[in-house]
Amino acid sequence: YMVVAGGGGGGSGCAAGGAGGAGGMRYSYPNPATGGHPVSVQGYPITVGGGGAKGSGCTPETCGTQGASSVFDSITSAGGGFGGKGAPGSAPGGSGGSGGAGGRGGSAGAGNTPAAPVPLGGPQGNPGGTGVIPGGAAGGGGGGHNAAGSAVPDNATGGDGGAGTTLCISGSSTAYAGGGGGGSYPVSTQPCGGAGGGGKGAPPALPLSDMDGTDNTGGGGGGGSESPAYAPISPGTNDSPGGTGGSGVVIIRYKFQ
């Protein structure tokens, strides 16, 4: 099995928001060598978590929202933590399957929250990246299943999203649960989302492309920013929304005959 929750939404910008964390990822693959999860002939509850909403407010700015949990039988993966908003004030990211990143001046959210016994695959996620740096105005990268989100590397550049994990459980090699990229300010670059569906941070010019987490991967949404280039969509404030988290996925393999 593989159970991936919905990714968290990225925070909106002023100057720059933090990225959403990837949805939690729990798996047991390959099998039968590693044991698996016993099943019998009956119905089982399955829920595929949706991605968290993006932070869309401008003056005041808003954080994203946490992704929704995914469930198969007794196995639950927690939604990705939300990305913190940009200014005013520091804006911490939210905790979740993987942690959301801090917006401008904000601390990062924890991953693998709530913690629970994991038969295989290790913890369900990693923490986000912090947006705290003296004089900084950028947001951190969201946590991914395989790596933590990057903290802001300098006072203007957003952190990259943490990488997800690649499995072949679907029949092809696919990456899941990557964190979103944080927002930069001034916007001269577009920080990368983590491999596994993480959205990028806000781009230097319209349109606001590639910021949403990819559906059916649990990727986190990218962080928003502030730029005169955004005036057509945000007159007077120049703030952009964050990216929406990608929906999760549940994949089950079993021996039929």
mmCIF file of C-alpha atoms in Angstrom:
data_model
loop_
_atom_site.group_PDB
_atom_site.id
_atom_site.type_symbol
_atom_site.label_atom_id
_atom_site.label_comp_id
_atom_site.label_asym_id
_atom_site.label_seq_id
_atom_site.Cartn_x
_atom_site.Cartn_y
_atom_site.Cartn_z
ATOM 1 C CA TYR A 1 0.000 0.000 0.000
ATOM 2 C CA MET A 2 0.851 3.659 -0.311
ATOM 3 C CA VAL A 3 -1.220 6.320 1.430
ATOM 4 C CA VAL A 4 -0.414 9.965 0.610
ATOM 5 C CA ALA A 5 -2.401 12.851 2.126
ATOM 6 C CA GLY A 6 -3.209 16.199 0.534
ATOM 7 C CA GLY A 7 -0.471 18.816 0.430
ATOM 8 C CA GLY A 8 -0.684 22.072 2.364
ATOM 9 C CA GLY A 9 -1.492 25.411 0.729
ATOM 10 C CA GLY A 10 1.144 28.139 0.412
ATOM 11 C CA GLY A 11 0.865 31.482 2.184
ATOM 12 C CA SER A 12 0.095 34.707 0.330
ATOM 13 C CA GLY A 13 2.750 37.341 -0.142
ATOM 14 C CA CYS A 14 3.745 40.690 1.320
ATOM 15 C CA ALA A 15 6.739 40.476 0.891
ATOM 16 C CA ALA A 16 6.841 36.680 0.623
ATOM 17 C CA GLY A 17 4.915 33.716 1.977
ATOM 18 C CA GLY A 18 6.090 30.288 3.045
ATOM 19 C CA ALA A 19 5.338 27.152 1.058
ATOM 20 C CA GLY A 20 2.989 24.341 2.001
ATOM 21 C CA GLY A 21 4.349 21.027 3.212
ATOM 22 C CA ALA A 22 3.749 17.771 1.382
ATOM 23 C CA GLY A 23 1.034 15.444 2.523
ATOM 24 C CA GLY A 24 2.164 12.687 4.848
ATOM 25 C CA MET A 25 3.234 9.480 3.079
ATOM 26 C CA ARG A 26 3.054 6.009 4.580
ATOM 27 C CA TYR A 27 3.822 2.927 2.537
ATOM 28 C CA SER A 28 4.687 -0.742 2.590
ATOM 29 C CA TYR A 29 6.326 -1.697 -0.698
ATOM 30 C CA PRO A 30 7.588 -3.935 -2.217
ATOM 31 C CA ASN A 31 5.757 -7.009 -1.006
ATOM 32 C CA PRO A 32 5.572 -9.848 -0.087
ATOM 33 C CA ALA A 33 9.227 -9.661 0.940
ATOM 34 C CA THR A 34 8.545 -6.890 3.466
ATOM 35 C CA GLY A 35 5.370 -8.313 4.974
ATOM 36 C CA GLY A 36 2.555 -5.955 4.034
ATOM 37 C CA HIS A 37 -0.811 -5.346 5.654
ATOM 38 C CA PRO A 38 -3.134 -8.333 6.268
ATOM 39 C CA VAL A 39 -6.538 -8.113 4.562
ATOM 40 C CA SER A 40 -9.600 -10.327 4.235
ATOM 41 C CA VAL A 41 -12.649 -10.402 1.988
ATOM 42 C CA GLN A 42 -14.601 -7.391 3.253
ATOM 43 C CA GLY A 43 -15.022 -3.678 2.691
ATOM 44 C CA TYR A 44 -12.337 -1.247 3.823
ATOM 45 C CA PRO A 45 -12.623 2.510 4.402
ATOM 46 C CA ILE A 46 -10.576 4.533 1.943
ATOM 47 C CA THR A 47 -10.340 8.330 1.944
ATOM 48 C CA VAL A 48 -8.217 10.408 -0.443
ATOM 49 C CA GLY A 49 -7.369 13.761 1.128
ATOM 50 C CA GLY A 50 -7.765 16.995 -0.808
ATOM 51 C CA GLY A 51 -5.089 19.650 -1.033
ATOM 52 C CA GLY A 52 -5.151 22.671 1.252
ATOM 53 C CA ALA A 53 -6.425 26.026 0.010
ATOM 54 C CA LYS A 54 -3.946 28.726 -0.901
ATOM 55 C CA GLY A 55 -3.528 31.876 1.125
ATOM 56 C CA SER A 56 -5.284 34.467 -1.000
ATOM 57 C CA GLY A 57 -5.715 37.517 1.168
ATOM 58 C CA CYS A 58 -4.066 40.829 0.362
ATOM 59 C CA THR A 59 -3.764 43.457 3.105
ATOM 60 C CA PRO A 60 -4.103 41.559 5.324
ATOM 61 C CA GLU A 61 -2.301 38.522 3.970
ATOM 62 C CA THR A 62 -3.372 35.003 4.920
ATOM 63 C CA CYS A 63 -1.710 31.673 5.557
ATOM 64 C CA GLY A 64 -2.572 28.638 3.475
ATOM 65 C CA THR A 65 -4.615 25.815 4.977
ATOM 66 C CA GLN A 66 -3.577 22.314 5.936
ATOM 67 C CA GLY A 67 -4.200 19.457 3.514
ATOM 68 C CA ALA A 68 -6.691 16.722 4.382
ATOM 69 C CA SER A 69 -5.732 13.279 5.674
ATOM 70 C CA SER A 70 -5.820 10.133 3.540
ATOM 71 C CA VAL A 71 -6.927 6.821 5.043
ATOM 72 C CA PHE A 72 -6.768 3.125 4.174
ATOM 73 C CA ASP A 73 -8.105 0.814 6.887
ATOM 74 C CA SER A 74 -6.073 1.574 10.052
ATOM 75 C CA ILE A 75 -3.404 3.550 8.173
ATOM 76 C CA THR A 76 -3.749 7.335 8.240
ATOM 77 C CA SER A 77 -1.437 9.885 6.654
ATOM 78 C CA ALA A 78 -1.781 13.458 7.898
ATOM 79 C CA GLY A 79 -2.293 16.433 5.583
ATOM 80 C CA GLY A 80 0.635 18.704 4.795
ATOM 81 C CA GLY A 81 1.154 21.746 7.004
ATOM 82 C CA PHE A 82 0.156 25.197 5.739
ATOM 83 C CA GLY A 83 2.603 27.829 4.550
ATOM 84 C CA GLY A 84 2.908 30.962 6.683
ATOM 85 C CA LYS A 85 1.780 34.318 5.296
ATOM 86 C CA GLY A 86 4.074 37.203 4.409
ATOM 87 C CA ALA A 87 4.252 40.434 6.437
ATOM 88 C CA PRO A 88 3.042 42.092 8.594
ATOM 89 C CA GLY A 89 4.588 40.212 11.467
ATOM 90 C CA SER A 90 6.318 36.870 11.489
ATOM 91 C CA ALA A 91 4.185 33.991 10.272
ATOM 92 C CA PRO A 92 5.140 30.427 11.262
ATOM 93 C CA GLY A 93 4.265 27.478 9.049
ATOM 94 C CA GLY A 94 1.895 24.771 10.235
ATOM 95 C CA SER A 95 2.778 21.258 11.341
ATOM 96 C CA GLY A 96 1.481 18.209 9.494
ATOM 97 C CA GLY A 97 2.525 15.116 7.565
ATOM 98 C CA SER A 98 5.348 17.310 6.312
ATOM 99 C CA GLY A 99 5.703 20.760 7.818
ATOM 100 C CA GLY A 100 4.724 24.014 6.161
ATOM 101 C CA ALA A 101 7.361 26.698 5.842
ATOM 102 C CA GLY A 102 7.596 29.995 7.638
ATOM 103 C CA GLY A 103 6.697 33.148 5.776
ATOM 104 C CA ARG A 104 8.768 36.315 6.127
ATOM 105 C CA GLY A 105 10.391 36.108 9.546
ATOM 106 C CA GLY A 106 8.440 32.993 10.545
ATOM 107 C CA SER A 107 9.552 29.664 11.969
ATOM 108 C CA ALA A 108 8.884 26.324 10.274
ATOM 109 C CA GLY A 109 6.215 23.744 11.029
ATOM 110 C CA ALA A 110 7.142 20.248 12.201
ATOM 111 C CA GLY A 111 6.771 17.126 10.062
ATOM 112 C CA ASN A 112 5.532 13.641 11.000
ATOM 113 C CA THR A 113 2.754 15.227 13.077
ATOM 114 C CA PRO A 114 0.942 13.509 14.653
ATOM 115 C CA ALA A 115 3.587 10.843 15.026
ATOM 116 C CA ALA A 116 2.355 7.262 14.854
ATOM 117 C CA PRO A 117 3.922 3.821 14.517
ATOM 118 C CA VAL A 118 4.961 3.234 10.924
ATOM 119 C CA PRO A 119 5.383 -0.410 9.864
ATOM 120 C CA LEU A 120 7.621 0.495 6.919
ATOM 121 C CA GLY A 121 8.811 3.549 5.064
ATOM 122 C CA GLY A 122 10.025 5.567 8.040
ATOM 123 C CA PRO A 123 8.341 8.768 9.309
ATOM 124 C CA GLN A 124 5.536 10.188 7.186
ATOM 125 C CA GLY A 125 7.330 13.467 6.481
ATOM 126 C CA ASN A 126 9.876 16.151 7.353
ATOM 127 C CA PRO A 127 9.799 19.713 8.699
ATOM 128 C CA GLY A 128 9.473 22.830 6.580
ATOM 129 C CA GLY A 129 12.115 25.493 6.119
ATOM 130 C CA THR A 130 12.311 28.614 8.245
ATOM 131 C CA GLY A 131 11.812 32.112 6.910
ATOM 132 C CA VAL A 132 13.853 33.643 9.741
ATOM 133 C CA ILE A 133 16.917 35.616 8.703
ATOM 134 C CA PRO A 134 17.957 39.117 9.871
ATOM 135 C CA GLY A 135 16.495 41.688 7.524
ATOM 136 C CA GLY A 136 15.007 38.984 5.319
ATOM 137 C CA ALA A 137 11.755 39.136 3.392
ATOM 138 C CA ALA A 138 11.538 35.662 1.807
ATOM 139 C CA GLY A 139 9.685 32.460 2.718
ATOM 140 C CA GLY A 140 11.014 28.972 3.383
ATOM 141 C CA GLY A 141 10.410 25.808 1.378
ATOM 142 C CA GLY A 142 7.846 23.212 2.434
ATOM 143 C CA GLY A 143 8.933 19.865 3.834
ATOM 144 C CA GLY A 144 8.859 16.733 1.679
ATOM 145 C CA HIS A 145 8.655 13.047 2.529
ATOM 146 C CA ASN A 146 12.340 12.416 1.795
ATOM 147 C CA ALA A 147 13.874 15.741 2.840
ATOM 148 C CA ALA A 148 13.181 18.838 4.897
ATOM 149 C CA GLY A 149 12.300 22.097 3.180
ATOM 150 C CA SER A 150 15.136 24.551 2.686
ATOM 151 C CA ALA A 151 15.436 27.597 4.903
ATOM 152 C CA VAL A 152 15.796 30.950 3.185
ATOM 153 C CA PRO A 153 19.421 31.092 1.924
ATOM 154 C CA ASP A 154 19.632 34.891 2.021
ATOM 155 C CA ASN A 155 17.406 37.876 2.756
ATOM 156 C CA ALA A 156 15.682 37.845 -0.662
ATOM 157 C CA THR A 157 15.539 34.259 -1.939
ATOM 158 C CA GLY A 158 12.869 31.721 -1.018
ATOM 159 C CA GLY A 159 13.800 28.206 0.030
ATOM 160 C CA ASP A 160 13.334 25.205 -2.249
ATOM 161 C CA GLY A 161 10.848 22.495 -1.359
ATOM 162 C CA GLY A 162 11.986 19.229 0.191
ATOM 163 C CA ALA A 163 12.112 16.220 -2.124
ATOM 164 C CA GLY A 164 9.523 13.494 -2.039
ATOM 165 C CA THR A 165 9.999 9.749 -2.430
ATOM 166 C CA THR A 166 9.908 7.696 -5.631
ATOM 167 C CA LEU A 167 8.079 4.342 -5.727
ATOM 168 C CA CYS A 168 7.066 1.900 -8.473
ATOM 169 C CA ILE A 169 3.912 0.692 -6.712
ATOM 170 C CA SER A 170 1.726 2.041 -9.561
ATOM 171 C CA GLY A 171 3.713 0.083 -12.186
ATOM 172 C CA SER A 172 5.937 3.014 -13.133
ATOM 173 C CA SER A 173 8.551 4.994 -11.231
ATOM 174 C CA THR A 174 6.764 8.033 -9.776
ATOM 175 C CA ALA A 175 7.712 10.607 -7.145
ATOM 176 C CA TYR A 176 5.211 11.609 -4.445
ATOM 177 C CA ALA A 177 4.961 14.061 -1.552
ATOM 178 C CA GLY A 178 7.306 16.905 -2.500
ATOM 179 C CA GLY A 179 7.201 20.235 -0.646
ATOM 180 C CA GLY A 180 6.448 23.594 -2.259
ATOM 181 C CA GLY A 181 8.983 26.338 -3.016
ATOM 182 C CA GLY A 182 8.950 29.495 -0.916
ATOM 183 C CA GLY A 183 8.296 33.013 -2.150
ATOM 184 C CA SER A 184 11.186 35.372 -2.929
ATOM 185 C CA TYR A 185 11.322 39.157 -2.487
ATOM 186 C CA PRO A 186 12.341 40.993 -4.609
ATOM 187 C CA VAL A 187 11.118 38.390 -7.087
ATOM 188 C CA SER A 188 14.100 37.670 -9.324
ATOM 189 C CA THR A 189 13.864 33.890 -9.199
ATOM 190 C CA GLN A 190 11.224 31.179 -8.826
ATOM 191 C CA PRO A 191 12.259 28.699 -6.121
ATOM 192 C CA CYS A 192 11.755 25.052 -7.014
ATOM 193 C CA GLY A 193 9.194 22.685 -5.583
ATOM 194 C CA GLY A 194 10.452 19.341 -4.362
ATOM 195 C CA ALA A 195 10.365 16.327 -6.685
ATOM 196 C CA GLY A 196 7.009 14.685 -6.101
ATOM 197 C CA GLY A 197 4.568 17.394 -7.135
ATOM 198 C CA GLY A 198 5.679 20.390 -5.080
ATOM 199 C CA GLY A 199 4.605 23.741 -6.554
ATOM 200 C CA LYS A 200 7.123 26.467 -7.311
ATOM 201 C CA GLY A 201 7.355 29.786 -5.501
ATOM 202 C CA ALA A 202 5.845 32.905 -7.073
ATOM 203 C CA PRO A 203 7.440 33.788 -10.467
ATOM 204 C CA PRO A 204 9.053 37.109 -11.471
ATOM 205 C CA ALA A 205 6.188 37.971 -13.854
ATOM 206 C CA LEU A 206 2.586 37.050 -14.591
ATOM 207 C CA PRO A 207 1.043 34.570 -15.089
ATOM 208 C CA LEU A 208 1.385 32.910 -11.697
ATOM 209 C CA SER A 209 2.389 29.578 -13.195
ATOM 210 C CA ASP A 210 3.419 26.268 -11.622
ATOM 211 C CA MET A 211 2.617 27.335 -8.048
ATOM 212 C CA ASP A 212 0.010 24.673 -7.271
ATOM 213 C CA GLY A 213 0.976 21.262 -5.963
ATOM 214 C CA THR A 214 0.286 18.474 -8.450
ATOM 215 C CA ASP A 215 -2.912 16.515 -7.833
ATOM 216 C CA ASN A 216 -2.603 12.840 -6.898
ATOM 217 C CA THR A 217 0.898 13.375 -5.515
ATOM 218 C CA GLY A 218 0.280 15.252 -2.266
ATOM 219 C CA GLY A 219 2.650 18.040 -3.323
ATOM 220 C CA GLY A 220 2.685 21.274 -1.293
ATOM 221 C CA GLY A 221 1.713 24.644 -2.765
ATOM 222 C CA GLY A 222 4.295 27.355 -3.430
ATOM 223 C CA GLY A 223 4.627 30.572 -1.457
ATOM 224 C CA GLY A 224 3.294 33.900 -2.748
ATOM 225 C CA SER A 225 5.181 37.160 -3.061
ATOM 226 C CA GLU A 226 4.893 40.878 -3.800
ATOM 227 C CA SER A 227 5.926 42.574 -7.032
ATOM 228 C CA PRO A 228 4.856 45.516 -9.225
ATOM 229 C CA ALA A 229 4.428 42.885 -11.941
ATOM 230 C CA TYR A 230 1.381 41.600 -10.041
ATOM 231 C CA ALA A 231 -0.491 44.926 -10.151
ATOM 232 C CA PRO A 232 -2.996 43.684 -12.806
ATOM 233 C CA ILE A 233 -4.287 41.022 -10.389
ATOM 234 C CA SER A 234 -3.750 42.935 -7.160
ATOM 235 C CA PRO A 235 -4.028 46.705 -7.786
ATOM 236 C CA GLY A 236 -2.559 48.837 -5.034
ATOM 237 C CA THR A 237 -1.032 45.976 -3.046
ATOM 238 C CA ASN A 238 0.942 43.986 -5.646
ATOM 239 C CA ASP A 239 0.543 40.868 -3.519
ATOM 240 C CA SER A 240 0.090 37.404 -4.982
ATOM 241 C CA PRO A 241 -1.738 34.416 -3.519
ATOM 242 C CA GLY A 242 0.085 31.217 -2.665
ATOM 243 C CA GLY A 243 -0.302 27.913 -4.456
ATOM 244 C CA THR A 244 -2.970 25.311 -3.708
ATOM 245 C CA GLY A 245 -1.848 21.966 -2.312
ATOM 246 C CA GLY A 246 -2.124 18.886 -4.516
ATOM 247 C CA SER A 247 -4.607 16.157 -3.642
ATOM 248 C CA GLY A 248 -3.312 12.892 -2.224
ATOM 249 C CA VAL A 249 -3.565 9.342 -3.496
ATOM 250 C CA VAL A 250 -4.121 5.824 -2.153
ATOM 251 C CA ILE A 251 -2.685 2.858 -4.074
ATOM 252 C CA ILE A 252 -3.197 -0.740 -3.000
ATOM 253 C CA ARG A 253 -1.643 -3.875 -4.478
ATOM 254 C CA TYR A 254 -2.605 -7.391 -3.513
ATOM 255 C CA LYS A 255 -2.186 -10.900 -4.852
ATOM 256 C CA PHE A 256 -5.400 -11.865 -6.639
ATOM 257 C CA GLN A 257 -4.512 -15.470 -7.482
#
